[in-house]
mmCIF file of C-alpha atoms and ligand atoms in Angstrom:
data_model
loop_
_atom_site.group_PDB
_atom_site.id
_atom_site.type_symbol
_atom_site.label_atom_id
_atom_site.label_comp_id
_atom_site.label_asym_id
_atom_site.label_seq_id
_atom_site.Cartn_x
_atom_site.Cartn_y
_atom_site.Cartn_z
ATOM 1 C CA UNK A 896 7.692 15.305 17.909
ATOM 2 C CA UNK A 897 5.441 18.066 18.541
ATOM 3 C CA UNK A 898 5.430 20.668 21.527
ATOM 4 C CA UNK A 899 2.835 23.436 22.173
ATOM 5 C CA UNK A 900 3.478 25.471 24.924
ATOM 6 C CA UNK A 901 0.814 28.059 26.274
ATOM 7 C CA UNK A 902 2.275 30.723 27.874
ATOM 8 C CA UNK A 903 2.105 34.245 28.485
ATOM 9 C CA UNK A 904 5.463 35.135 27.094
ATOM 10 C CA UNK A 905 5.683 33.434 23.820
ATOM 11 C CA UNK A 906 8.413 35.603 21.956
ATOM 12 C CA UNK A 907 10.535 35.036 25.164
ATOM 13 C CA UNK A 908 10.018 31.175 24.762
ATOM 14 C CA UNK A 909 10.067 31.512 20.488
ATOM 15 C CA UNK A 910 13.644 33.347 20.564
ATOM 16 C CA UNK A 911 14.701 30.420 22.810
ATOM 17 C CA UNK A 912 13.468 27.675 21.363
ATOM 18 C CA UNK A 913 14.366 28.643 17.816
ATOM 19 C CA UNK A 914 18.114 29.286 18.861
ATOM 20 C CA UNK A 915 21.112 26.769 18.641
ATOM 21 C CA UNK A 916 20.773 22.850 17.867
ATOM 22 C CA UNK A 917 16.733 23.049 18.794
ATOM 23 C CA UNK A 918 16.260 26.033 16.139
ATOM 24 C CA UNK A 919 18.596 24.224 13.812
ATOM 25 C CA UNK A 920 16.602 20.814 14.533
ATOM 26 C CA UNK A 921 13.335 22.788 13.804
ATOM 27 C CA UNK A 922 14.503 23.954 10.526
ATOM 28 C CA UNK A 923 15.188 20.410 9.535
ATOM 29 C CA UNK A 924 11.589 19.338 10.568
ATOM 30 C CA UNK A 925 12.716 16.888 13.336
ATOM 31 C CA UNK A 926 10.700 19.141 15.684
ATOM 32 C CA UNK A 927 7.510 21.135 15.660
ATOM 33 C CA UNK A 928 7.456 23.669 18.608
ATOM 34 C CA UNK A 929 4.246 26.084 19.068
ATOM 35 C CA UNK A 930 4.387 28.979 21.447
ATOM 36 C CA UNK A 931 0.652 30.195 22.034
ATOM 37 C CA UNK A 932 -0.635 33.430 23.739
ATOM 38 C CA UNK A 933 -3.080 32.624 26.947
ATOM 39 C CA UNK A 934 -4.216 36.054 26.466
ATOM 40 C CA UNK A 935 -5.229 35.780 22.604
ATOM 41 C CA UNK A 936 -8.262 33.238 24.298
ATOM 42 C CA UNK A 937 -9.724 35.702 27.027
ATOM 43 C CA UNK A 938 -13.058 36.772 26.409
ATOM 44 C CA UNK A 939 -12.621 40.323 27.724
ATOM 45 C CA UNK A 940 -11.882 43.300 25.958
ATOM 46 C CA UNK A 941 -9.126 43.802 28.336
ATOM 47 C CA UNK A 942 -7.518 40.321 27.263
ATOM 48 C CA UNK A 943 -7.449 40.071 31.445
ATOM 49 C CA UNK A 944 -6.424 36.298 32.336
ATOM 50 C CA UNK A 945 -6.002 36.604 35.982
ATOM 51 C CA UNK A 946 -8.169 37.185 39.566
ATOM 52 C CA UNK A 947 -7.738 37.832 42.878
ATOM 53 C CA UNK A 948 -8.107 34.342 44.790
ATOM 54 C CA UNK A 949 -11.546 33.476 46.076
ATOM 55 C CA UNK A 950 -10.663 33.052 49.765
ATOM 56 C CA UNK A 951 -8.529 36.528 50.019
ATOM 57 C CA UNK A 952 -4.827 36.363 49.774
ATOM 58 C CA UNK A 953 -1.718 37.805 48.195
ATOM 59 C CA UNK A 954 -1.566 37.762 44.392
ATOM 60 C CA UNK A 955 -3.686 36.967 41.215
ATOM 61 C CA UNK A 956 -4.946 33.054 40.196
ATOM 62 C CA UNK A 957 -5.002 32.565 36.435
ATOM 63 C CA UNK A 958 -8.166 32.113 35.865
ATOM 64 C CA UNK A 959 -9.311 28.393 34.160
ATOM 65 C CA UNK A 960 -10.872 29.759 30.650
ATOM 66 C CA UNK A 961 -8.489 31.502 28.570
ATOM 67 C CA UNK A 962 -6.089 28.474 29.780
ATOM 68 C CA UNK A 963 -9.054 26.245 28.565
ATOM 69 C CA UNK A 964 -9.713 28.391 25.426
ATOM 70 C CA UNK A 965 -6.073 28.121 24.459
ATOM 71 C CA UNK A 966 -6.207 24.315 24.961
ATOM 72 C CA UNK A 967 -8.702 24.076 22.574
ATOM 73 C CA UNK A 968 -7.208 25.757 20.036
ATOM 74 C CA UNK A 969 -4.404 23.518 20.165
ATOM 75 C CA UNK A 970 -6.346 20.174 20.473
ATOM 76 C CA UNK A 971 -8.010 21.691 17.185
ATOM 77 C CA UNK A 972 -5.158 22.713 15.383
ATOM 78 C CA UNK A 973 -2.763 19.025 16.699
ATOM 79 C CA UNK A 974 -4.851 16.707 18.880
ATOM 80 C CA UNK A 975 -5.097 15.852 22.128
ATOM 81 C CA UNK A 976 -1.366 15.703 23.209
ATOM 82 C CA UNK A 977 -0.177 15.106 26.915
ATOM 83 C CA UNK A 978 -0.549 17.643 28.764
ATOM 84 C CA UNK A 979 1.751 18.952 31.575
ATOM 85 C CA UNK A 980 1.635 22.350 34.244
ATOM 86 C CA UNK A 981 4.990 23.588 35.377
ATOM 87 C CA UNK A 982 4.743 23.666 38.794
ATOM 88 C CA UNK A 983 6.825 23.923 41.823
ATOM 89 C CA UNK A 984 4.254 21.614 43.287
ATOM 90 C CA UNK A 985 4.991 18.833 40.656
ATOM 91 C CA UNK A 986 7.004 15.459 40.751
ATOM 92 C CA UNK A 987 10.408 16.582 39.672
ATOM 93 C CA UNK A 988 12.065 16.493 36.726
ATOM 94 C CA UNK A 989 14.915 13.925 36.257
ATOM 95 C CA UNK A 990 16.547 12.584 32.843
ATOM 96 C CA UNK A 991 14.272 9.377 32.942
ATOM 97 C CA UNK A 992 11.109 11.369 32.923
ATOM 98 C CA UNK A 993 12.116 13.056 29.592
ATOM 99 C CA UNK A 994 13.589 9.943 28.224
ATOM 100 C CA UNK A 995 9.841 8.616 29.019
ATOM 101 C CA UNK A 996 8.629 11.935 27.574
ATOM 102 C CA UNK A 997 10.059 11.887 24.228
ATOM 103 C CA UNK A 998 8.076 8.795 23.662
ATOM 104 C CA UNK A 999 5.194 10.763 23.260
ATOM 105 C CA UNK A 1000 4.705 12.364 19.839
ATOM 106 C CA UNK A 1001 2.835 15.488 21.209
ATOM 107 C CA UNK A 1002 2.961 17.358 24.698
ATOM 108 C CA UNK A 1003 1.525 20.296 25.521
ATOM 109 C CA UNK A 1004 3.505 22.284 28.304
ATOM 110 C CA UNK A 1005 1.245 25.074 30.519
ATOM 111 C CA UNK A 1006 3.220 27.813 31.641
ATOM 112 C CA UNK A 1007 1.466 29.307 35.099
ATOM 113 C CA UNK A 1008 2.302 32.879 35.987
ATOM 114 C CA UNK A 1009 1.467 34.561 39.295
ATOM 115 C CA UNK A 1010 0.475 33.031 42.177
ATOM 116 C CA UNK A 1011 -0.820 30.010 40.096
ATOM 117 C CA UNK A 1012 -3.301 28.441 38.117
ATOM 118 C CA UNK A 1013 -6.851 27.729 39.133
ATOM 119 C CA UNK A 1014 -7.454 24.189 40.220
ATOM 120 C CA UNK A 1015 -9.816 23.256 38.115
ATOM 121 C CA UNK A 1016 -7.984 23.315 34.796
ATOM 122 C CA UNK A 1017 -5.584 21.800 36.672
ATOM 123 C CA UNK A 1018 -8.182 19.020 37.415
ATOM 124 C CA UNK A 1019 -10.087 19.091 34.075
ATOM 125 C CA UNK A 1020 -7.366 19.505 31.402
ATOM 126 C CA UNK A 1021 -3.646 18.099 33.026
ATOM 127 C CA UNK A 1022 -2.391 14.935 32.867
ATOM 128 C CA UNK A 1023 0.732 15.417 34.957
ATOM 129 C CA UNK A 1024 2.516 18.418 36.679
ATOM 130 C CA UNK A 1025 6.207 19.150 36.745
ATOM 131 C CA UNK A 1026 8.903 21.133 38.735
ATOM 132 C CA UNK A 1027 12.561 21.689 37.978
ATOM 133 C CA UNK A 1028 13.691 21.872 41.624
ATOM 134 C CA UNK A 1029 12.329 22.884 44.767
ATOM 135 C CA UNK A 1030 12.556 26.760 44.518
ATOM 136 C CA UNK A 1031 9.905 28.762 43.142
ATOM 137 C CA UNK A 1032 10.123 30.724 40.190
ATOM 138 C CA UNK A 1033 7.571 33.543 38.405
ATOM 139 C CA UNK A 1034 6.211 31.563 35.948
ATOM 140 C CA UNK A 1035 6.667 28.481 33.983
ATOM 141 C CA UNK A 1036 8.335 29.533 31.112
ATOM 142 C CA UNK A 1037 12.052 28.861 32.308
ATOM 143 C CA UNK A 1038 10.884 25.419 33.385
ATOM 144 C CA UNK A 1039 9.123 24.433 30.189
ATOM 145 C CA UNK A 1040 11.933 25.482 28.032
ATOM 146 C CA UNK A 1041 13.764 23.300 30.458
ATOM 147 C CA UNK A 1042 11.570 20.472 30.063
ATOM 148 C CA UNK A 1043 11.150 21.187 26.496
ATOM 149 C CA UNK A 1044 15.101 21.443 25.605
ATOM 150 C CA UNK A 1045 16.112 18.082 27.550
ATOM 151 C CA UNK A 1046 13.028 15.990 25.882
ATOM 152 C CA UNK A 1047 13.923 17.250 22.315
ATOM 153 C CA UNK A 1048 17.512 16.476 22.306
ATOM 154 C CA UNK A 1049 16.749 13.035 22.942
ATOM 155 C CA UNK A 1050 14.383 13.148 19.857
ATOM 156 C CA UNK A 1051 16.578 11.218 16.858
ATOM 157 C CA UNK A 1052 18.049 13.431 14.074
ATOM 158 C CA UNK A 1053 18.558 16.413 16.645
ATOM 159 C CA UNK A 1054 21.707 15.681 18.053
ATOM 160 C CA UNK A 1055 24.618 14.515 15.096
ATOM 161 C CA UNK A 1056 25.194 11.123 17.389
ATOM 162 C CA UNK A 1057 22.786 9.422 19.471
ATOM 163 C CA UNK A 1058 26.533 9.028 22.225
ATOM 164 C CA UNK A 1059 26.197 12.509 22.745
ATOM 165 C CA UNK A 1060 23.501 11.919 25.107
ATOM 166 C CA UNK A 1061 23.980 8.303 25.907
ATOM 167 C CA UNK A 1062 27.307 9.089 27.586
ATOM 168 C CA UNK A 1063 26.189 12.430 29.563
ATOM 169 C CA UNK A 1064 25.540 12.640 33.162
ATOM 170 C CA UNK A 1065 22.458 11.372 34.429
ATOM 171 C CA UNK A 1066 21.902 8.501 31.448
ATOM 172 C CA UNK A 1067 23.228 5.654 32.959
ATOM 173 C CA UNK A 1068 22.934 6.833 36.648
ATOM 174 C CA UNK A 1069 26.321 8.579 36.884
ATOM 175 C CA UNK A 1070 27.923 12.054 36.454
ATOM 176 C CA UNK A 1071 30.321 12.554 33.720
ATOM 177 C CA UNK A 1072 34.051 12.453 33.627
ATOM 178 C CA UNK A 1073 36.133 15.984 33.209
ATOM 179 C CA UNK A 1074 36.634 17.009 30.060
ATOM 180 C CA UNK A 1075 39.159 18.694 28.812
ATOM 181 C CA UNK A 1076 40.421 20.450 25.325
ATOM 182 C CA UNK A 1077 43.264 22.499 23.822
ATOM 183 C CA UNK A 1078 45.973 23.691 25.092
ATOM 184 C CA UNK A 1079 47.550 20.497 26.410
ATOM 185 C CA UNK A 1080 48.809 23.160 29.439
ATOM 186 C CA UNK A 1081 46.916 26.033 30.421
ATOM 187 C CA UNK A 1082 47.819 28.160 33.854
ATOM 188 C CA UNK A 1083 50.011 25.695 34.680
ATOM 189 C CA UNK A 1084 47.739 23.218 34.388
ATOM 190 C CA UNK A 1085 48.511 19.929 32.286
ATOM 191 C CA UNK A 1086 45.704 18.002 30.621
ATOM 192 C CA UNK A 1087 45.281 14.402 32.012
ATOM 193 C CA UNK A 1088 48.413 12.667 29.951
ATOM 194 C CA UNK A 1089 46.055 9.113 29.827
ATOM 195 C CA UNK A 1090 44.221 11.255 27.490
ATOM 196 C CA UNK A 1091 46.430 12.558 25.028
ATOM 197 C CA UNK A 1092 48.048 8.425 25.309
ATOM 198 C CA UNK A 1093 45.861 7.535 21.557
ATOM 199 C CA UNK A 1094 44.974 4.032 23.802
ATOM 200 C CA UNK A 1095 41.278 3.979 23.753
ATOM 201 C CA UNK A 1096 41.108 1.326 26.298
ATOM 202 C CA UNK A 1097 42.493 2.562 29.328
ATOM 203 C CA UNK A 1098 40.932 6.456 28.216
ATOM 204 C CA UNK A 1099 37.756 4.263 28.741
ATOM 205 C CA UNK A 1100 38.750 2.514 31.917
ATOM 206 C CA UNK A 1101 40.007 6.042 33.237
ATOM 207 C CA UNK A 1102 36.928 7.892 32.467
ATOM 208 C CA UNK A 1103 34.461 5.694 33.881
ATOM 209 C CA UNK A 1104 36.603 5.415 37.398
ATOM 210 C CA UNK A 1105 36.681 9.397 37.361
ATOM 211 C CA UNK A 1106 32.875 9.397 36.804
ATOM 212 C CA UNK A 1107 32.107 6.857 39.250
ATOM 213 C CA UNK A 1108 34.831 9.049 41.582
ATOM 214 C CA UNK A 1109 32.752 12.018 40.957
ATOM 215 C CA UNK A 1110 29.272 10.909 41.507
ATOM 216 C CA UNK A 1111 29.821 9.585 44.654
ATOM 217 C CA UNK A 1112 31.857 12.377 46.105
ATOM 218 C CA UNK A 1113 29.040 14.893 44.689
ATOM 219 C CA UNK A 1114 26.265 12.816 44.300
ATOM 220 C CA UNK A 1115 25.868 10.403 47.355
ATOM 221 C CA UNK A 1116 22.171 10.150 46.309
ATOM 222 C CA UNK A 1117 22.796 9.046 42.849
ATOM 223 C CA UNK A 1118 25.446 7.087 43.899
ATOM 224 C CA UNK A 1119 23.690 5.254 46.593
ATOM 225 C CA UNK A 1120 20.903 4.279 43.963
ATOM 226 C CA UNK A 1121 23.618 2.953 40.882
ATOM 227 C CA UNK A 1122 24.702 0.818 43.350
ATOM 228 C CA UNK A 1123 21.366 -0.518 44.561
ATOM 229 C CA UNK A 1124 20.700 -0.872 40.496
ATOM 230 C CA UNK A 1125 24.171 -2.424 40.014
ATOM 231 C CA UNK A 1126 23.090 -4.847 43.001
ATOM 232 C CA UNK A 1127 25.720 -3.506 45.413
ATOM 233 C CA UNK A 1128 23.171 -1.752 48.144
ATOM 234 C CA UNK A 1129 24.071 -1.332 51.041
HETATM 235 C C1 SAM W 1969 5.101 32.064 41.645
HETATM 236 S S1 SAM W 1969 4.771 30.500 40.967
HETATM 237 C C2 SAM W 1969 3.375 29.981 41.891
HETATM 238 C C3 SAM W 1969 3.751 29.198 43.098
HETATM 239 C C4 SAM W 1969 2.526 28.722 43.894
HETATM 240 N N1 SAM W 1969 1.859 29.836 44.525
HETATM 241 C C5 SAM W 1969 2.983 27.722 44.957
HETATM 242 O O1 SAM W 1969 3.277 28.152 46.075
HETATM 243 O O2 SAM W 1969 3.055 26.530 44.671
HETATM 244 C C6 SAM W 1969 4.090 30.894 39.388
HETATM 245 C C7 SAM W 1969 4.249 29.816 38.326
HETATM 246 O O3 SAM W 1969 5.625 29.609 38.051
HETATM 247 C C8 SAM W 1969 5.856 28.271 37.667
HETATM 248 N N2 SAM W 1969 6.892 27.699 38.533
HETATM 249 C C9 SAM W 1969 7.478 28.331 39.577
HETATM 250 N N3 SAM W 1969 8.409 27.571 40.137
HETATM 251 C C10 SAM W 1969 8.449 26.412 39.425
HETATM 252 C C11 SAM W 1969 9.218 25.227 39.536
HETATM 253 N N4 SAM W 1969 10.127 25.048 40.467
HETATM 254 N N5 SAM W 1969 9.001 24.252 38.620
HETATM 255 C C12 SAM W 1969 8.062 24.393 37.663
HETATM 256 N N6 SAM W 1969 7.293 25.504 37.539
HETATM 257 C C13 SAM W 1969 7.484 26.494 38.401
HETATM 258 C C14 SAM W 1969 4.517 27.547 37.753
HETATM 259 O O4 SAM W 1969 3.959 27.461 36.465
HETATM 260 C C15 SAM W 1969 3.710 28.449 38.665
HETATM 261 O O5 SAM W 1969 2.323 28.349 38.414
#
């Protein structure tokens, strides 16, 4: 899979993205991730990517044409990939839209800054916008390392076992079990003893109560829809 990401902080994204398993999954070639400057595409000597808002207001708009410029590049350099804005005004981001994500072979994440991006790129050039929650950040670059980082684990070869995601929270619906590691007591705290038992039958029956447990004392939403999947609404 390929990424490009447009931003205008792409050593901040770089020293992320090229850390841990994604750096490591990189260096094996199971992912191609390009950060690119907005401001290398302005065509000012000034490299000035931003305006005030036509309608007065607080803040600066980044303006449509180095965003376009910089799209270019990449649709020259890769394709056409699918293109996505980070934006607190997007549908949000759950595990099933990356699982539907990393069937695309190339996406190209836009990283808005400021008070936002100018509508009409957003009109011409983006196929779909995205938020991570309903806050609002400075710019996209935390959310598109977001999106970025849950969409490539799921891409095969990255992560050692394919279980390492399929069990997590938020696959199947549910929240995960507790986990727990060495020491067996710690503060005066014993580890579950079901777990330490060897019998991989009732670990498996234990840890799928405890998730179910969990999900619907945290999770009431989520919980509410596994049963409506499971065909126990209401
Ligand atoms: C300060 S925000 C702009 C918010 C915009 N004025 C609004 O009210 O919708 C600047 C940029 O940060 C990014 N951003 C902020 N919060 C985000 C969120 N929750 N999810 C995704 N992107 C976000 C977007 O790229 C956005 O263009």
């Amino acid at each position: 899979m390929r990424v490009d990401i447009l931003t205008l902080f792409p050593d901040a994204v770089e020293a992320m993205m090229g850390a841990s398993i994604l750096g490591r999954a990189r260096e094996r070639g199971h992912l191609a991730i390009h950060c690119h400057q907005i401001r290398d595409y302005t065509a000012n000597r000034q490299k000035q990517v931003d305006d005030y808002p036509y309608g007065g207001g607080l803040g600066m708009i980044l303006q449509a044409d180095p965003l376009y410029r910089c799209l270019q590049h990449v649709w020259k350099v890769a394709g056409r990939g699918h293109t996505i804005l980070l934006s607190p005004q997007g549908a949000l981001l759950r595990q099933d839209t990356a699982r539907r994500f990393v069937t695309y072979p190339h996406l190209i994440l836009v990283c808005g800054h400021y008070e936002g991006v100018d509508e009409r790129f957003i009109e011409v050039c983006v196929q779909e916008e995205i938020s991570i929650g309903d806050y609002v950040l400075t710019g996209g670059e935390i959310p598109a390392m977001a999106l970025c980082d849950a969409v490539c684990r799921l891409v095969p070869g990255v992560l050692s076992d394919e279980s390492s995601f399929t069990g997590e929270s938020h696959w199947d619906g549910l929240l995960e079990y507790p986990q727990y590691t060495r020491p067996e007591f710690w503060q005066g705290r014993a580890a579950p003893p079901i777990l330490l038992s060897g019998h991989h039958k009732n670990i498996q029956a234990w840890r799928r109560a405890q998730s179910e447990e969990r999900t619907r004392l945290r999770r009431p939403d989520l919980w509410a829809r596994y049963l409506e999947k499971r065909g126990q609404g209401g």
